[in-house]
PDB file of C-alpha atoms in Angstrom:
ATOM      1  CA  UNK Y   1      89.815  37.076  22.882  1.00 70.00           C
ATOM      2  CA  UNK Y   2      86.717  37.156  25.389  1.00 70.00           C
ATOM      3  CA  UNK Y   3      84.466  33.943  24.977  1.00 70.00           C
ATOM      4  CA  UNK Y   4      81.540  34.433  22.734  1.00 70.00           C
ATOM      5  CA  UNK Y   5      78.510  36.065  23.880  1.00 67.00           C
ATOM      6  CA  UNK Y   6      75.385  33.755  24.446  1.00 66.00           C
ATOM      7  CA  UNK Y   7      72.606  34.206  22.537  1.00 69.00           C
ATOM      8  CA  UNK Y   8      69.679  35.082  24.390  1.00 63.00           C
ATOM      9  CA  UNK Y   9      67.086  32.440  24.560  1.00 62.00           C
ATOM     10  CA  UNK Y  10      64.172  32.438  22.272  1.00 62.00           C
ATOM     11  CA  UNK Y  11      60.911  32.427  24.604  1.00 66.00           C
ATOM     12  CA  UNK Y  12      59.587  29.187  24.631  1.00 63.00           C
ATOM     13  CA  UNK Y  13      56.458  28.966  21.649  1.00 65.00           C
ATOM     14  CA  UNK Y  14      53.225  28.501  24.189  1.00 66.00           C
ATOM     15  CA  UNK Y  15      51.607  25.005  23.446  1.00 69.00           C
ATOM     16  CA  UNK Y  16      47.793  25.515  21.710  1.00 65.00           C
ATOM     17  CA  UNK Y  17      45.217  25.772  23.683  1.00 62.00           C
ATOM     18  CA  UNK Y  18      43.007  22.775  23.357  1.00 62.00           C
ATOM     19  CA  UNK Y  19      39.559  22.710  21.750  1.00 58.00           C
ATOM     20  CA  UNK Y  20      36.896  23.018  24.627  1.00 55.00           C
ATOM     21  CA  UNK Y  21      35.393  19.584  25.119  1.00 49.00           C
ATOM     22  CA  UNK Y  22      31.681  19.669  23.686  1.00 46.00           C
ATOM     23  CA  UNK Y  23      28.846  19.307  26.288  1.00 46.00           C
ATOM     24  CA  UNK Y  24      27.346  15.720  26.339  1.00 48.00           C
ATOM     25  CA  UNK Y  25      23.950  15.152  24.876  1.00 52.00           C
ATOM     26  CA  UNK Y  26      21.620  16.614  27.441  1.00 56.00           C
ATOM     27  CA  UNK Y  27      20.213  13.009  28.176  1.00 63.00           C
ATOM     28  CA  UNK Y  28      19.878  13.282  32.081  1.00 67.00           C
ATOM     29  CA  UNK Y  29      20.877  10.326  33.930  1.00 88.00           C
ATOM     30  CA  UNK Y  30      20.161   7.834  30.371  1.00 94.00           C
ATOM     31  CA  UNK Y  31      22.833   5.549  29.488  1.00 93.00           C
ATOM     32  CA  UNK Y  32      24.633   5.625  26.585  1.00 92.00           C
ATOM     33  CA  UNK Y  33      22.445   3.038  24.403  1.00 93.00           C
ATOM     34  CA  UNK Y  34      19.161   5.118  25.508  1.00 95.00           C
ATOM     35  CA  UNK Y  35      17.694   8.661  25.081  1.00 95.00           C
ATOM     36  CA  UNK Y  36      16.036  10.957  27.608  1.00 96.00           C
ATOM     37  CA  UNK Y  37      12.156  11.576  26.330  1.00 95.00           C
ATOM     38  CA  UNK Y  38      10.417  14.126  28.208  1.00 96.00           C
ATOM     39  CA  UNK Y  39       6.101  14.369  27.103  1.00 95.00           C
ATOM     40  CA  UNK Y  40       4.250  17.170  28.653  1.00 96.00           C
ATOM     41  CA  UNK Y  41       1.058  17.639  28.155  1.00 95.00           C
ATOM     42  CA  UNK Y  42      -1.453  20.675  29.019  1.00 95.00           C
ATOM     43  CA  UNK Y  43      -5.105  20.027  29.260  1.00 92.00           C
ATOM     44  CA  UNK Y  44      -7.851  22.027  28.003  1.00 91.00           C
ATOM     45  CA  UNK Y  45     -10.586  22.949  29.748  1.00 92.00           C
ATOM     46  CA  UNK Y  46     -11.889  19.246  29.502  1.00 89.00           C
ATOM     47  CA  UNK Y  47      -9.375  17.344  30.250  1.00 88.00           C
ATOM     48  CA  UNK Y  48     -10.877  15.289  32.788  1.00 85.00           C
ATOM     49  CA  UNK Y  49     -13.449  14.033  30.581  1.00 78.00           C
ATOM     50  CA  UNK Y  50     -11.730  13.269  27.270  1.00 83.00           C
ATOM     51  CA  UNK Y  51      -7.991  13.590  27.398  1.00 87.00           C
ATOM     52  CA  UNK Y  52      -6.272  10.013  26.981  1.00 91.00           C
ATOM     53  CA  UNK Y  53      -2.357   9.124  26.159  1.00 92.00           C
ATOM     54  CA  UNK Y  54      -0.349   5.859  25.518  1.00 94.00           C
ATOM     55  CA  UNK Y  55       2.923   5.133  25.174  1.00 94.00           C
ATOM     56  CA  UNK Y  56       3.980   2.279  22.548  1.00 94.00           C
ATOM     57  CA  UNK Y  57       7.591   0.286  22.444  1.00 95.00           C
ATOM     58  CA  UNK Y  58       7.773  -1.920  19.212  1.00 93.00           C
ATOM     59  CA  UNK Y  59       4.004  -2.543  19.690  1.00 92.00           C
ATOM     60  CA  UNK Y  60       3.579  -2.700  23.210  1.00 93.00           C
ATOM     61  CA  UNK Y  61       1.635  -0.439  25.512  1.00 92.00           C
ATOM     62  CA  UNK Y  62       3.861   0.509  27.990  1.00 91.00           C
ATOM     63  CA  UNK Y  63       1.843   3.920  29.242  1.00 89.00           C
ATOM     64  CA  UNK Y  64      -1.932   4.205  29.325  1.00 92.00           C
ATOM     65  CA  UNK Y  65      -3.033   7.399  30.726  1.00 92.00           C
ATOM     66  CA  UNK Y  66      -6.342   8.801  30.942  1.00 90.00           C
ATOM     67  CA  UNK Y  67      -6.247  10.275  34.689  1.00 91.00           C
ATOM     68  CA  UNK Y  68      -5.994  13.981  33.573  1.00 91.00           C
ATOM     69  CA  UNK Y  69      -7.646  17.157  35.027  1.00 93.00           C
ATOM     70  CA  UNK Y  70      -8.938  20.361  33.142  1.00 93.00           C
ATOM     71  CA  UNK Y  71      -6.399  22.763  32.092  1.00 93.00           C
ATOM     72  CA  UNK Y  72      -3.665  20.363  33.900  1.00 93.00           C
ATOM     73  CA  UNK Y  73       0.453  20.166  33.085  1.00 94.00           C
ATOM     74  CA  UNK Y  74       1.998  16.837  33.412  1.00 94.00           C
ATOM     75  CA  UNK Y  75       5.344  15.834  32.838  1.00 95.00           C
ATOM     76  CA  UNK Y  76       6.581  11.924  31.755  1.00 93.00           C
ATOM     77  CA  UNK Y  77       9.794  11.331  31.816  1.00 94.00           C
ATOM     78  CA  UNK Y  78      12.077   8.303  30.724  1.00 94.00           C
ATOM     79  CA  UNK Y  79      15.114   6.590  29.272  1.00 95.00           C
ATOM     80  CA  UNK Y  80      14.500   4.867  26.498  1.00 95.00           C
ATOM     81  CA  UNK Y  81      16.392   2.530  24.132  1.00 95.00           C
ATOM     82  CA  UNK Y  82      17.875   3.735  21.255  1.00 93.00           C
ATOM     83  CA  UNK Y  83      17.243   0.858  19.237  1.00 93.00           C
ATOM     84  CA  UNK Y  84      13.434   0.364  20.095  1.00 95.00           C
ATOM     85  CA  UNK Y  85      10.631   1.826  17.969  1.00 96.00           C
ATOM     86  CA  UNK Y  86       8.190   4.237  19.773  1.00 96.00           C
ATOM     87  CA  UNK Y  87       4.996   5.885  19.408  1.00 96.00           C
ATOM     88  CA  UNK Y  88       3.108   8.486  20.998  1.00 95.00           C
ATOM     89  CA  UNK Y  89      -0.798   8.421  20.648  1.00 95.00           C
ATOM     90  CA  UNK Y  90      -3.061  11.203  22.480  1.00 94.00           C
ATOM     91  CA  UNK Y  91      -6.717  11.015  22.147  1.00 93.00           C
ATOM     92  CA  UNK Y  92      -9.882  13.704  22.639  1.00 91.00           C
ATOM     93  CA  UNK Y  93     -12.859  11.471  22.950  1.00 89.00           C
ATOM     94  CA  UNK Y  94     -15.099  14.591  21.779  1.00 87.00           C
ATOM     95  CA  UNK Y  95     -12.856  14.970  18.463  1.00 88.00           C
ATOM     96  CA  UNK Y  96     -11.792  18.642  18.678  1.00 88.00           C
ATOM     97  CA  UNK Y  97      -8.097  18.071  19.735  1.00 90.00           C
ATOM     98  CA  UNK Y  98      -6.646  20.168  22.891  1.00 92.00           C
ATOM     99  CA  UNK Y  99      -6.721  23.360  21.940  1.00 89.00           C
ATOM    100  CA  UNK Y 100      -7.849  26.713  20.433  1.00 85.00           C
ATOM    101  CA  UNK Y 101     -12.089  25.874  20.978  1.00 82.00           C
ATOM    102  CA  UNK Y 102     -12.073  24.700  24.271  1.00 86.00           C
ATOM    103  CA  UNK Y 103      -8.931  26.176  26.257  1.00 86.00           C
ATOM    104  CA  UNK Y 104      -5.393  25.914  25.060  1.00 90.00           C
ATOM    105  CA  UNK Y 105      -4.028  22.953  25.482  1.00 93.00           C
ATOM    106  CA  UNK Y 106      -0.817  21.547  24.004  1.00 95.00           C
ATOM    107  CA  UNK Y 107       1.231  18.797  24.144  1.00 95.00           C
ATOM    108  CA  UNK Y 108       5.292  18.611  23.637  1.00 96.00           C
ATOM    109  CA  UNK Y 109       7.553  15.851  22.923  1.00 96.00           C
ATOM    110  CA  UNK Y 110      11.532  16.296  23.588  1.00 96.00           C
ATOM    111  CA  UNK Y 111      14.658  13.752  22.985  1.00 95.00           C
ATOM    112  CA  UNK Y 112      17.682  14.284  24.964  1.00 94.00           C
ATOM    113  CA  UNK Y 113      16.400  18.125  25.556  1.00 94.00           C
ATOM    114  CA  UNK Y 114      15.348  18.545  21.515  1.00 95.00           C
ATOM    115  CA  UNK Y 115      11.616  19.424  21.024  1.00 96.00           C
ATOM    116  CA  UNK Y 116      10.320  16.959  18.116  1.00 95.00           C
ATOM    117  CA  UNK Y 117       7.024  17.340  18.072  1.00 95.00           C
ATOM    118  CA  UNK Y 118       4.044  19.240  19.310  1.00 95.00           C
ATOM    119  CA  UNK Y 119       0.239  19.494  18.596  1.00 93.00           C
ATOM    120  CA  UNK Y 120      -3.360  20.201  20.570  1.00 92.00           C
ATOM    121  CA  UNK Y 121      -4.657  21.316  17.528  1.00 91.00           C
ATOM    122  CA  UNK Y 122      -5.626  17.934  16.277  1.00 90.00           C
ATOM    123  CA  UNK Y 123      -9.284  16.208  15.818  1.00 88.00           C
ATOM    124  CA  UNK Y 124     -10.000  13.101  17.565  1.00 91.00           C
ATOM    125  CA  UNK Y 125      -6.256  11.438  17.749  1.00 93.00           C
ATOM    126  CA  UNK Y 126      -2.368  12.682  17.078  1.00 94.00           C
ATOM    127  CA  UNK Y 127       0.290   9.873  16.753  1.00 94.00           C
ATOM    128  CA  UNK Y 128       4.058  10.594  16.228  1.00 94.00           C
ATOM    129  CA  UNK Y 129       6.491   7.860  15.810  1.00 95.00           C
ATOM    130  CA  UNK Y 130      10.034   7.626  16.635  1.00 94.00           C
ATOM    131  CA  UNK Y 131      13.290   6.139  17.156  1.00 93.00           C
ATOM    132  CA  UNK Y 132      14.839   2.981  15.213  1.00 91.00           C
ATOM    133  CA  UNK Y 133      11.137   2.324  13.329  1.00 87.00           C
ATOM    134  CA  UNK Y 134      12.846   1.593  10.086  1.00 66.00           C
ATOM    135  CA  UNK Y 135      11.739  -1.765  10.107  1.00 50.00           C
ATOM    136  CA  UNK Y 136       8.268  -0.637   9.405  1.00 48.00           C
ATOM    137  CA  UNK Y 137       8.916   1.460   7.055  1.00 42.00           C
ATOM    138  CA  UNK Y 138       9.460   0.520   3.507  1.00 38.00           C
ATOM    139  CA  UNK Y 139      12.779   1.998   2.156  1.00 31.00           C
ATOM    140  CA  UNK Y 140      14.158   4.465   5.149  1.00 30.00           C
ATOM    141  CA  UNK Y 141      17.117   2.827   6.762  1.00 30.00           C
ATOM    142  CA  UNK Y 142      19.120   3.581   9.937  1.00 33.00           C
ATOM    143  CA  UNK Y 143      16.974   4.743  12.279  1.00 34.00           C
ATOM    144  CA  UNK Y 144      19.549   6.137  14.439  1.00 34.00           C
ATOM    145  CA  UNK Y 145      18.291   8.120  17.665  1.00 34.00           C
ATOM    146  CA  UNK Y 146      20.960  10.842  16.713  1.00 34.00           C
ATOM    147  CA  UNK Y 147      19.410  11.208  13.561  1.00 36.00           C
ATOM    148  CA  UNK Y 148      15.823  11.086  15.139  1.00 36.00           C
ATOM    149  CA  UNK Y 149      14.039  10.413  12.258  1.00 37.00           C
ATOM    150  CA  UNK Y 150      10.640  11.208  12.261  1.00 37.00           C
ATOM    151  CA  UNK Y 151       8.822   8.305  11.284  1.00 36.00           C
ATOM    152  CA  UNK Y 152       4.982   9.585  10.774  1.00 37.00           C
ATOM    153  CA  UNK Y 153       2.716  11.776  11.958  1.00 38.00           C
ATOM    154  CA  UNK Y 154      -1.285  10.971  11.590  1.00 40.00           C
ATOM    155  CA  UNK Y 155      -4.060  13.261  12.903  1.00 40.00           C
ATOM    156  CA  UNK Y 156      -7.780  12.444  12.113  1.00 41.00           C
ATOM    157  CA  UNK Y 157     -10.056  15.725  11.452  1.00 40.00           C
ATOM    158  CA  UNK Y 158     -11.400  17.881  13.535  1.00 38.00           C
ATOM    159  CA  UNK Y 159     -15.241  17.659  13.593  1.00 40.00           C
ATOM    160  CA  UNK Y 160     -17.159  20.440  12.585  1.00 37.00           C
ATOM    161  CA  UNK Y 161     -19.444  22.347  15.015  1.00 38.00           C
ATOM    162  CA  UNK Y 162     -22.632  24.356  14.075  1.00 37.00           C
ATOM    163  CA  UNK Y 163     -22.236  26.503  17.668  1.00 36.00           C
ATOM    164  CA  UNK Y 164     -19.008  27.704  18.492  1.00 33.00           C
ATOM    165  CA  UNK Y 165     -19.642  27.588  22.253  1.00 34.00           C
ATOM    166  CA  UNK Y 166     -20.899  23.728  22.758  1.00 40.00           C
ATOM    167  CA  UNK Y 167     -20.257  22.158  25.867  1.00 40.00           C
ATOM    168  CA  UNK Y 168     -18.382  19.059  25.541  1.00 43.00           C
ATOM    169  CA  UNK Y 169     -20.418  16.002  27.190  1.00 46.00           C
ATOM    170  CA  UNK Y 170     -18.663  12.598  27.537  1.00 36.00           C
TER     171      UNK Y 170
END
């Protein structure tokens, strides 16, 4: 009797491909334990005269700004600690905010490429809090910067003008 006929080999089952590895927070050059926060800011057409900014870290000033030009973009960026409280405070010394009256300014505020707040439309001051503020707040815990909770947002009025073209005096 002839020797039994080999089976034929079964192709090999191809190993799964693996799941695609998920892009890394878009947090520039930050390290781990901070976030990338990118403000930009766009005048209006008196910027030079009443356009102010700071920068807060658990209570500190850390940027004071008040060297803008009309109808002007600038850019801040910086790495900031995660577990640090922040707030953002823009003023308009003539109380009409930075836009729609007087030009169309706007302001932008973005963590680790993730716009979380915006304004111009805004009176005499806009504030935004963020980061691990839950300290201050009564009841909210964690505080996370991948949750980026928004702690508060406060804008005064705008002030109401008789003529709707008034020129804005310091």
């Amino acid at each position: 009797t002839p020797p039994p006929t080999p089976q034929p080999t079964p192709n090999p089952t191809p190993q799964p491909t693996p799941a695609p590895t998920p892009p890394p927070a878009n947090n520039g050059n930050c390290a781990n334990n901070e976030m990338l926060v990118i403000t930009e800011i766009k005048t209006d057409d008196y910027g030079a005269d009443e356009t102010s900014i700071k920068m807060f870290k658990d209570g500190v000033a850390f940027l004071n700004r008040d060297d803008f030009q009309d109808n002007e973009v600038k850019k801040f960026e910086g790495c900031y600690a995660n577990n640090a409280c922040y707030k953002f405070l823009i003023k308009d010394s003539y109380g009409d905010g930075i836009c729609c009256g007087e030009g169309n300014g706007e302001y932008t505020i973005k963590i680790n490429g993730v716009e979380v707040h915006s304004g111009g439309d805004f009176g005499s001051q806009d504030e935004f809090e963020f980061g691990s503020c839950a300290s201050r707040v009564g009841g909210l815990r964690g505080g996370s910067i991948t949750d980026m909770p928004v702690i508060s947002v406060k804008s005064k009025p705008l002030k109401k003008h008789g003529n709707k073209h008034h020129k804005k005096t310091r």
